[in-house]
Short mmCIF file of C-alpha atoms and ligand atoms in Angstrom, two decimals:
data_model
loop_
_atom_site.label_atom_id
_atom_site.label_comp_id
_atom_site.label_asym_id
_atom_site.label_seq_id
_atom_site.Cartn_x
_atom_site.Cartn_y
_atom_site.Cartn_z
CA MET U 144 -0.94 -67.19 44.93
CA ASN U 145 2.94 -66.68 45.12
CA PHE U 146 5.68 -69.16 44.42
CA ALA U 147 6.41 -69.84 47.99
CA GLU U 148 2.94 -71.17 48.47
CA LEU U 149 3.66 -73.82 45.81
CA GLU U 150 6.15 -75.53 48.14
CA LEU U 151 9.06 -75.32 46.02
CA ASP U 152 12.65 -75.68 47.43
CA GLN U 153 14.69 -72.59 48.36
CA VAL U 154 17.16 -73.24 45.50
CA ILE U 155 14.29 -73.19 42.98
CA LEU U 156 12.78 -70.08 44.62
CA GLU U 157 16.16 -68.42 44.19
CA ALA U 158 16.21 -69.33 40.61
CA VAL U 159 12.76 -68.02 40.03
CA ASP U 160 13.85 -64.80 41.68
CA ALA U 161 16.79 -64.63 39.28
CA LEU U 162 14.45 -64.97 36.37
CA GLY U 163 12.45 -62.06 37.57
CA TYR U 164 9.11 -63.98 37.86
CA GLU U 165 7.14 -62.30 40.72
CA LYS U 166 4.14 -64.69 40.91
CA PRO U 167 3.05 -67.93 39.13
CA THR U 168 1.14 -67.63 36.00
CA VAL U 169 -2.37 -69.28 35.80
CA ILE U 170 -0.96 -72.48 34.18
CA GLN U 171 1.92 -72.53 36.72
CA SER U 172 -0.37 -72.37 39.69
CA LEU U 173 -2.80 -74.95 38.19
CA ALA U 174 -0.21 -77.47 37.05
CA ILE U 175 2.45 -77.39 39.71
CA PRO U 176 0.46 -78.91 42.70
CA PRO U 177 -0.98 -81.92 40.83
CA ALA U 178 2.42 -82.62 39.00
CA LEU U 179 3.98 -82.62 42.56
CA GLU U 180 1.21 -85.11 43.80
CA GLY U 181 2.26 -87.49 41.06
CA LYS U 182 -0.72 -87.06 38.82
CA ASP U 183 -0.59 -87.27 35.02
CA ILE U 184 -1.53 -83.81 33.40
CA LEU U 185 -3.39 -82.94 30.24
CA ALA U 186 -3.04 -79.08 29.89
CA SER U 187 -4.30 -76.63 27.47
CA ALA U 188 -1.66 -73.69 27.46
CA ALA U 189 -0.45 -71.77 24.54
CA THR U 190 3.01 -70.42 24.26
CA GLY U 191 3.36 -67.14 26.15
CA THR U 192 1.34 -68.44 29.11
CA GLY U 193 4.47 -69.49 31.08
CA LYS U 194 3.81 -73.17 30.28
CA THR U 195 7.58 -74.10 30.14
CA ALA U 196 8.13 -73.26 33.76
CA ALA U 197 4.72 -74.93 34.59
CA PHE U 198 6.43 -78.35 33.90
CA VAL U 199 10.18 -77.44 34.55
CA LEU U 200 9.49 -76.19 38.16
CA PRO U 201 7.86 -79.22 39.42
CA ALA U 202 10.18 -81.55 37.49
CA VAL U 203 13.21 -79.98 39.27
CA GLN U 204 11.28 -80.14 42.58
CA HIS U 205 10.65 -83.97 41.93
CA LEU U 206 14.32 -84.54 41.29
CA LEU U 207 15.22 -82.76 44.55
CA ASP U 208 12.62 -84.62 46.55
CA PHE U 209 13.59 -88.09 45.08
CA PRO U 210 17.43 -88.12 44.70
CA ARG U 211 18.77 -90.48 42.08
CA HIS U 212 19.40 -94.13 43.16
CA LYS U 213 23.12 -95.09 42.99
CA ALA U 214 22.31 -97.96 40.56
CA SER U 215 20.71 -95.84 37.90
CA ASN U 216 22.45 -93.34 35.50
CA GLY U 217 19.89 -92.79 32.79
CA VAL U 218 17.87 -89.72 31.91
CA ARG U 219 15.11 -89.11 34.55
CA ILE U 220 13.01 -86.47 33.14
CA LEU U 221 12.54 -86.39 29.30
CA VAL U 222 10.96 -83.40 27.68
CA LEU U 223 10.02 -83.81 24.01
CA SER U 224 9.69 -80.53 21.95
CA PRO U 225 8.43 -80.24 18.32
CA THR U 226 11.30 -78.04 17.02
CA ARG U 227 14.98 -77.21 17.64
CA GLU U 228 14.05 -73.58 18.37
CA LEU U 229 11.56 -74.64 21.06
CA ALA U 230 13.84 -77.32 22.45
CA GLU U 231 16.66 -74.68 22.79
CA GLN U 232 14.38 -72.19 24.52
CA THR U 233 13.09 -74.80 26.97
CA TYR U 234 16.61 -75.99 27.68
CA LYS U 235 17.61 -72.42 28.52
CA VAL U 236 14.61 -72.43 31.20
CA VAL U 237 15.66 -75.89 32.49
CA LYS U 238 19.29 -74.64 32.96
CA LYS U 239 18.14 -71.45 34.64
CA ILE U 240 15.65 -73.17 37.05
CA ALA U 241 18.18 -75.79 37.84
CA GLU U 242 21.06 -73.36 38.19
CA PHE U 243 21.49 -73.41 41.97
CA THR U 244 21.13 -77.31 42.13
CA GLU U 245 23.66 -80.09 41.45
CA LEU U 246 21.23 -81.45 38.56
CA SER U 247 22.71 -82.09 35.22
CA THR U 248 20.83 -81.09 32.07
CA ALA U 249 21.33 -81.68 28.34
CA ILE U 250 19.66 -81.24 24.90
CA ILE U 251 19.45 -83.40 21.84
CA THR U 252 18.15 -82.07 18.59
CA GLY U 253 18.73 -82.58 14.90
CA GLY U 254 21.16 -80.44 12.96
CA ILE U 255 23.87 -81.08 15.70
CA ASN U 256 26.94 -83.11 15.17
CA TYR U 257 26.26 -86.68 16.53
CA GLY U 258 29.56 -86.64 18.43
CA LYS U 259 28.29 -83.84 20.73
CA HIS U 260 25.58 -86.06 22.08
CA LYS U 261 27.70 -89.07 23.03
CA GLU U 262 28.47 -87.76 26.52
CA ILE U 263 24.69 -87.57 27.04
CA SER U 264 24.39 -91.49 26.79
CA ASN U 265 27.63 -91.89 28.87
CA GLY U 266 27.04 -89.39 31.69
CA SER U 267 24.10 -89.26 34.17
CA VAL U 268 21.79 -86.54 32.87
CA ASP U 269 18.81 -85.75 35.01
CA ILE U 270 16.75 -83.63 32.55
CA LEU U 271 16.90 -84.05 28.83
CA VAL U 272 15.09 -81.78 26.38
CA ALA U 273 14.97 -83.36 22.84
CA THR U 274 13.27 -83.36 19.56
CA PRO U 275 11.69 -86.80 18.81
CA GLY U 276 13.35 -87.61 15.43
CA ARG U 277 16.99 -87.46 16.56
CA LEU U 278 16.22 -89.06 19.98
CA LEU U 279 14.53 -91.96 18.21
CA GLU U 280 17.60 -92.44 16.17
CA TYR U 281 19.69 -92.93 19.34
CA ILE U 282 17.05 -95.30 20.71
CA ASP U 283 17.05 -97.35 17.55
CA ASN U 284 20.88 -97.68 17.50
CA GLU U 285 20.82 -98.30 21.27
CA THR U 286 22.87 -95.47 22.12
CA PHE U 287 20.10 -94.03 24.37
CA ASP U 288 18.24 -95.91 26.93
CA CYS U 289 14.78 -94.82 28.30
CA ARG U 290 14.53 -97.24 31.22
CA ASP U 291 15.29 -94.64 33.90
CA ILE U 292 12.80 -92.05 32.66
CA GLU U 293 10.41 -91.01 35.51
CA TRP U 294 8.61 -88.09 33.78
CA LEU U 295 7.75 -87.73 30.27
CA VAL U 296 6.73 -84.28 29.22
CA LEU U 297 5.14 -83.68 25.86
CA ASP U 298 5.45 -80.02 25.11
CA GLU U 299 3.27 -78.57 22.26
CA ALA U 300 1.84 -82.10 21.61
CA ASP U 301 -0.66 -80.60 19.16
CA ARG U 302 2.26 -79.28 17.09
CA MET U 303 3.98 -82.59 17.21
CA LEU U 304 0.89 -84.43 15.92
CA ASP U 305 0.57 -81.73 13.12
CA MET U 306 4.11 -82.41 12.23
CA GLY U 307 3.49 -86.09 11.96
CA PHE U 308 5.44 -87.05 15.10
CA GLY U 309 2.50 -89.07 16.51
CA ALA U 310 3.99 -92.41 15.91
CA MET U 311 7.41 -91.28 17.11
CA MET U 312 5.94 -89.93 20.33
CA GLU U 313 4.13 -93.16 20.94
CA ARG U 314 7.32 -95.14 20.41
CA ILE U 315 9.24 -93.05 22.77
CA SER U 316 6.34 -93.24 25.33
CA ASP U 317 6.35 -97.01 24.97
CA GLU U 318 10.27 -97.11 25.54
CA ALA U 319 9.74 -95.18 28.74
CA PHE U 320 7.59 -97.81 30.18
CA ASN U 321 8.99 -97.45 33.74
CA ARG U 322 7.84 -93.75 33.96
CA LYS U 323 5.72 -92.62 36.86
CA GLN U 324 4.08 -89.51 35.21
CA THR U 325 3.34 -88.00 31.79
CA LEU U 326 2.57 -84.33 31.35
CA LEU U 327 0.92 -83.30 28.06
CA PHE U 328 0.79 -79.66 27.00
CA SER U 329 -0.99 -78.47 23.96
CA ALA U 330 -2.31 -75.06 22.77
CA THR U 331 -5.75 -76.43 22.51
CA LEU U 332 -7.56 -79.50 23.63
CA ALA U 333 -10.24 -78.89 21.11
CA SER U 334 -8.74 -81.04 18.46
CA ALA U 335 -9.85 -84.67 18.38
CA GLY U 336 -6.42 -85.81 17.42
CA VAL U 337 -4.96 -84.52 20.74
CA THR U 338 -7.53 -86.09 22.91
CA ARG U 339 -7.34 -89.46 21.18
CA PHE U 340 -3.52 -89.37 21.53
CA ALA U 341 -3.67 -88.29 25.08
CA ARG U 342 -5.77 -91.31 25.87
CA THR U 343 -3.04 -93.43 24.73
CA VAL U 344 -0.19 -91.95 26.69
CA LEU U 345 -1.89 -90.63 29.87
CA LYS U 346 -3.33 -92.44 32.93
CA ASP U 347 -6.11 -90.73 34.59
CA PRO U 348 -4.86 -87.28 33.88
CA VAL U 349 -5.95 -84.03 35.55
CA GLU U 350 -7.37 -81.90 32.93
CA LEU U 351 -6.21 -78.10 33.07
CA ASN U 352 -7.43 -75.23 30.88
CA ALA U 353 -4.97 -72.27 31.45
CA GLN U 354 -6.73 -70.02 28.93
CA SER U 355 -9.60 -70.03 26.68
CA PRO U 356 -9.22 -68.52 23.06
CA ARG U 357 -11.35 -65.73 24.34
CA ARG U 358 -9.12 -64.79 27.13
CA GLU U 359 -6.13 -65.03 24.85
CA LYS U 360 -7.98 -62.66 22.61
CA ALA U 361 -8.43 -60.15 25.34
CA LYS U 362 -4.88 -59.18 25.61
CA ILE U 363 -4.18 -59.16 21.99
CA HIS U 364 -5.68 -56.57 19.84
CA GLN U 365 -6.93 -58.22 16.61
CA TRP U 366 -8.37 -56.91 13.40
CA ILE U 367 -8.28 -57.71 9.74
CA HIS U 368 -7.93 -55.82 6.46
CA LEU U 369 -9.73 -57.04 3.39
CA ALA U 370 -7.31 -57.03 0.45
CA ASP U 371 -7.87 -57.27 -3.30
CA ASP U 372 -4.54 -58.99 -4.12
CA LYS U 373 -0.96 -59.48 -3.18
CA SER U 374 0.11 -56.05 -4.08
CA HIS U 375 -2.69 -54.54 -2.04
CA LYS U 376 -1.51 -56.65 0.96
CA MET U 377 2.06 -55.39 0.26
CA SER U 378 0.84 -51.73 0.53
CA LEU U 379 -0.95 -52.49 3.71
CA LEU U 380 1.94 -54.24 5.18
CA MET U 381 4.24 -51.25 4.33
CA HIS U 382 1.66 -49.07 5.97
CA TRP U 383 1.87 -50.77 9.16
CA LEU U 384 5.58 -51.40 9.22
CA ASN U 385 6.14 -47.74 8.95
CA GLN U 386 4.20 -46.85 12.07
CA ASP U 387 6.15 -45.72 15.15
CA ASP U 388 4.45 -48.05 17.43
CA VAL U 389 5.17 -51.17 15.35
CA THR U 390 8.46 -51.90 16.90
CA LYS U 391 9.04 -55.66 16.63
CA THR U 392 6.89 -57.51 14.09
CA VAL U 393 6.66 -61.16 13.01
CA VAL U 394 5.22 -61.35 9.61
CA PHE U 395 3.77 -64.85 8.65
CA VAL U 396 3.63 -66.11 5.10
CA LYS U 397 2.51 -69.46 3.80
CA THR U 398 5.58 -70.96 1.99
CA ARG U 399 9.43 -70.95 2.03
CA GLU U 400 9.30 -69.26 -1.54
CA ARG U 401 7.17 -66.57 0.07
CA VAL U 402 9.69 -65.90 2.78
CA ASN U 403 12.34 -65.33 0.13
CA GLU U 404 10.03 -63.21 -2.01
CA LEU U 405 8.65 -60.94 0.66
CA SER U 406 12.07 -60.47 2.61
CA GLY U 407 13.68 -59.49 -0.65
CA GLN U 408 10.89 -57.05 -1.36
CA LEU U 409 10.86 -55.54 1.96
CA THR U 410 14.66 -55.08 2.01
CA SER U 411 14.41 -53.33 -1.35
CA LEU U 412 11.83 -50.95 0.09
CA GLY U 413 14.20 -50.03 2.84
CA ILE U 414 12.84 -52.23 5.66
CA GLU U 415 15.63 -53.95 7.42
CA CYS U 416 14.30 -57.56 8.10
CA CYS U 417 15.64 -60.97 8.84
CA TRP U 418 13.81 -64.18 8.10
CA LEU U 419 13.36 -67.83 9.04
CA GLN U 420 12.70 -70.74 6.84
CA GLY U 421 12.33 -74.42 7.57
CA GLU U 422 15.56 -75.66 5.92
CA MET U 423 18.02 -73.06 7.09
CA PRO U 424 21.36 -74.26 8.53
CA GLN U 425 21.21 -73.95 12.47
CA ASP U 426 23.78 -71.17 12.69
CA LYS U 427 21.80 -68.95 10.20
CA ARG U 428 18.63 -69.54 12.18
CA GLN U 429 20.40 -68.68 15.33
CA LYS U 430 21.81 -65.51 13.83
CA ALA U 431 18.43 -64.40 12.41
CA ILE U 432 16.67 -65.07 15.83
CA LYS U 433 19.51 -63.04 17.54
CA ALA U 434 19.16 -60.18 15.22
CA PHE U 435 15.40 -59.97 15.86
CA ILE U 436 15.69 -60.46 19.68
CA SER U 437 18.21 -57.69 20.06
CA GLY U 438 16.15 -55.35 18.00
CA TYR U 439 18.82 -55.06 15.44
CA LYS U 440 16.30 -56.09 12.84
CA LYS U 441 12.71 -55.08 13.73
CA VAL U 442 10.85 -57.28 11.22
CA LEU U 443 11.03 -61.09 11.04
CA VAL U 444 9.37 -62.87 8.07
CA ALA U 445 8.67 -66.52 8.66
CA THR U 446 6.56 -69.58 7.87
CA ASP U 447 4.79 -71.37 10.67
CA VAL U 448 7.26 -74.33 10.66
CA ALA U 449 10.20 -71.98 11.04
CA ALA U 450 8.63 -69.87 13.70
CA ARG U 451 7.51 -72.65 16.02
CA GLY U 452 8.59 -72.10 19.47
CA LEU U 453 9.94 -68.73 18.92
CA ASP U 454 9.93 -66.94 22.15
CA VAL U 455 10.68 -63.25 21.93
CA ALA U 456 9.30 -61.28 24.86
CA ASP U 457 8.44 -57.92 23.21
CA VAL U 458 6.93 -58.61 19.82
CA SER U 459 4.52 -55.61 19.28
CA HIS U 460 2.79 -56.86 16.33
CA VAL U 461 1.98 -60.19 14.38
CA ILE U 462 0.92 -59.65 10.80
CA ASN U 463 -0.59 -62.46 8.83
CA PHE U 464 0.58 -61.56 5.35
CA ASP U 465 -0.83 -64.90 4.22
CA MET U 466 -3.66 -66.39 6.34
CA PRO U 467 -2.95 -69.73 8.09
CA ARG U 468 -4.93 -72.78 7.01
CA THR U 469 -6.43 -73.50 10.42
CA ALA U 470 -7.83 -71.56 13.34
CA ASP U 471 -5.54 -73.45 15.61
CA VAL U 472 -2.36 -72.13 13.83
CA TYR U 473 -3.87 -68.69 13.82
CA LEU U 474 -4.01 -68.78 17.57
CA HIS U 475 -0.52 -70.12 17.70
CA ARG U 476 0.62 -67.17 15.50
CA ILE U 477 -0.92 -64.46 17.35
CA GLY U 478 0.40 -65.93 20.65
CA ARG U 479 3.86 -64.68 19.52
CA THR U 480 2.68 -61.16 20.68
CA GLY U 481 1.10 -60.27 23.96
CA ARG U 482 3.39 -62.40 25.94
CA ALA U 483 3.91 -62.46 29.65
CA GLY U 484 1.19 -60.01 30.24
CA LYS U 485 2.17 -57.39 27.61
CA LYS U 486 -0.23 -55.92 25.15
CA GLY U 487 -0.01 -57.17 21.45
CA THR U 488 -1.55 -56.53 18.23
CA ALA U 489 -2.41 -59.16 15.45
CA ILE U 490 -3.39 -57.86 12.03
CA SER U 491 -4.50 -60.10 9.34
CA LEU U 492 -4.53 -59.47 5.38
CA VAL U 493 -7.49 -61.31 4.05
CA GLU U 494 -8.01 -61.97 0.43
CA ALA U 495 -11.36 -63.39 -0.95
CA HIS U 496 -10.05 -66.96 -0.79
CA ASP U 497 -9.16 -66.53 2.89
CA MET U 498 -12.77 -65.92 3.92
CA LEU U 499 -13.50 -69.55 4.78
CA VAL U 500 -10.64 -69.87 7.23
CA THR U 501 -11.44 -66.36 8.60
CA ALA U 502 -15.02 -67.50 9.41
CA LYS U 503 -13.48 -70.57 11.18
CA ILE U 504 -11.18 -68.39 13.22
CA GLU U 505 -14.04 -66.16 14.14
CA ARG U 506 -16.10 -69.27 15.27
CA PHE U 507 -12.94 -70.35 17.34
CA VAL U 508 -12.35 -67.16 19.11
CA GLY U 509 -16.04 -66.59 19.52
CA GLU U 510 -16.38 -63.26 17.93
CA LYS U 511 -16.21 -61.46 14.59
CA LEU U 512 -12.87 -59.91 13.99
CA PRO U 513 -13.28 -56.24 13.27
CA ARG U 514 -12.72 -55.08 9.70
CA ARG U 515 -10.48 -52.00 9.32
CA VAL U 516 -9.75 -49.89 6.48
CA VAL U 517 -6.52 -47.70 6.02
CA GLU U 518 -7.17 -44.33 4.51
CA GLY U 519 -6.10 -44.40 0.90
CA LEU U 520 -5.87 -48.28 0.98
CA ALA U 521 -9.55 -49.37 1.01
CA PRO U 522 -10.40 -52.63 -0.87
CA LYS U 523 -11.97 -52.12 -4.33
CA ASN U 524 -13.84 -55.56 -3.89
CA LYS U 525 -16.65 -56.23 -1.57
CA GLU U 526 -16.18 -58.76 1.24
CA ALA U 527 -16.47 -62.12 -0.45
CA LYS U 528 -19.44 -64.36 0.70
CA ILE U 529 -18.62 -67.77 2.07
CA PRO U 530 -20.18 -70.45 -0.20
CA LEU U 531 -22.73 -72.46 2.00
CA LYS U 532 -21.78 -76.20 2.36
CA LYS U 533 -24.49 -78.55 1.12
CA PRO U 534 -25.93 -80.63 3.94
CA LYS U 535 -24.11 -83.98 4.10
CA ASN U 536 -27.19 -86.29 3.71
CA LYS U 537 -28.28 -84.37 0.57
CA THR U 538 -24.84 -84.75 -0.88
CA ARG U 539 -24.93 -88.62 -0.04
CA LYS U 540 -28.45 -88.93 -1.71
CA LEU U 541 -27.10 -87.15 -4.86
CA VAL U 542 -24.19 -89.50 -4.97
CA ARG U 543 -26.45 -92.49 -4.50
CA LYS U 544 -28.71 -91.24 -7.23
CA LYS U 545 -25.71 -90.76 -9.59
CA GLN U 546 -24.48 -94.32 -8.91
CA GLN U 547 -27.91 -95.61 -9.56
CA VAL U 548 -28.14 -93.90 -12.93
CA LYS U 549 -24.75 -95.33 -13.81
CA ARG U 550 -25.64 -98.94 -12.96
CA GLN U 551 -28.97 -98.67 -14.88
CA LYS U 552 -26.93 -97.39 -17.96
CA LYS U 553 -24.50 -100.39 -17.69
CA LEU U 554 -27.49 -102.81 -17.44
CA LYS U 555 -29.02 -101.27 -20.57
CA LYS U 556 -25.70 -101.98 -22.44
P1 AMP L 270 6.39 -69.83 27.79
O1 AMP L 270 4.85 -69.80 27.81
O2 AMP L 270 6.80 -70.81 28.66
O3 AMP L 270 6.92 -69.76 26.47
O4 AMP L 270 6.74 -68.42 28.56
C1 AMP L 270 6.32 -67.09 28.01
C2 AMP L 270 7.14 -66.04 28.66
O5 AMP L 270 6.69 -65.83 29.96
C3 AMP L 270 8.67 -66.30 28.72
O6 AMP L 270 9.40 -65.12 28.20
C4 AMP L 270 8.88 -66.50 30.18
O7 AMP L 270 10.17 -66.14 30.62
C5 AMP L 270 7.94 -65.75 30.88
N1 AMP L 270 7.43 -66.21 32.12
C6 AMP L 270 7.15 -67.56 32.53
N2 AMP L 270 6.73 -67.62 33.83
C7 AMP L 270 6.62 -66.35 34.13
C8 AMP L 270 6.23 -65.81 35.47
N3 AMP L 270 5.70 -66.46 36.38
N4 AMP L 270 6.26 -64.31 35.46
C9 AMP L 270 6.64 -63.60 34.59
N5 AMP L 270 6.95 -64.06 33.34
C10 AMP L 270 7.03 -65.38 33.19
#
């Protein structure tokens, strides 16, 4: 399929051309036709699949097909993003796709001066990209009106739920009660939270699966190194960062403190790196991301929260210095590499206490991750065995028995 077959306007096709997209990605060819037919969409598409254009392209087409009524001047398409970074990246795509149209676009996120957003509520913005927290502030103090919203797009809805934005999304969805369509994108639809939430905001949606974890895995070369402790992980990390083909790497750690610690250690070992952490001022974040994108710094150390939405086209490696807590986050992390059809590598450094989540990840991707050993850096310890869970009813019986004994003791007293 090519873009022309999707019946997009010439001004959109020109923008697509300028972006260098030759043909639609899977999620784009799946999502654009039903979106233009007026259907609600529930799509599973991780970052890197072209999901942003999958909703921006039909959104712009919708606005061209149905010009604004003279009486209305509110936002017509609202895109909610979990983080500032993702909102900014999405906004860039929106601007590029709407470049040759007369449509007006805007962005609202936290960390920005309130005054800057004033013009948004005054002017007639067609497409707004926003993070839920700041937008809700404006809704609550009545400087933002949702009545003209026709499309509500919930991007990375799973992340927003993980970040505790569920109630905010529901509020915004209720405020946008006049809308005609809702499009929900999530890295996975496997989570019960997402499907439950989807039922509350979507009406009879078309369900789309752009990629299964297995397909994602196919273009990302993954393996794990068993590690004895933190210093062993450090040696393994240094080994990989010193390889010639490791050109642009995101190193994931579990906490903000760990970001500071590891980036300090890497710098002292002569590895030029930049870092992202949750509570960094906006200008510093931008600077770090720029240094990484431009290749000025080839290593980025980050937590999951800080790296959400990070869209860098040519990340060669993702290294899990600390393992994530869930399989879902693992998939999200490794999706930073192997983007837009390029090859990528994901290396995980696994300590004994990470074996449980590793097993979960393996179940999720449907395969055992290969164990690799670097010469001279073999682990001293054997692979840790995962403790088997007791069957639930057995546990319940045990609890009941204990309670019985307790009661009997009490009675005897
Ligand atoms: P996304 O999943 O929206 O974060 O997009 C991932 C990357 O794919 C971005 O760098 C996009 O610019 C790129 N991209 C999106 N659509 C296409 C396309 N049809 N052809 C080539 N690259 C694309």
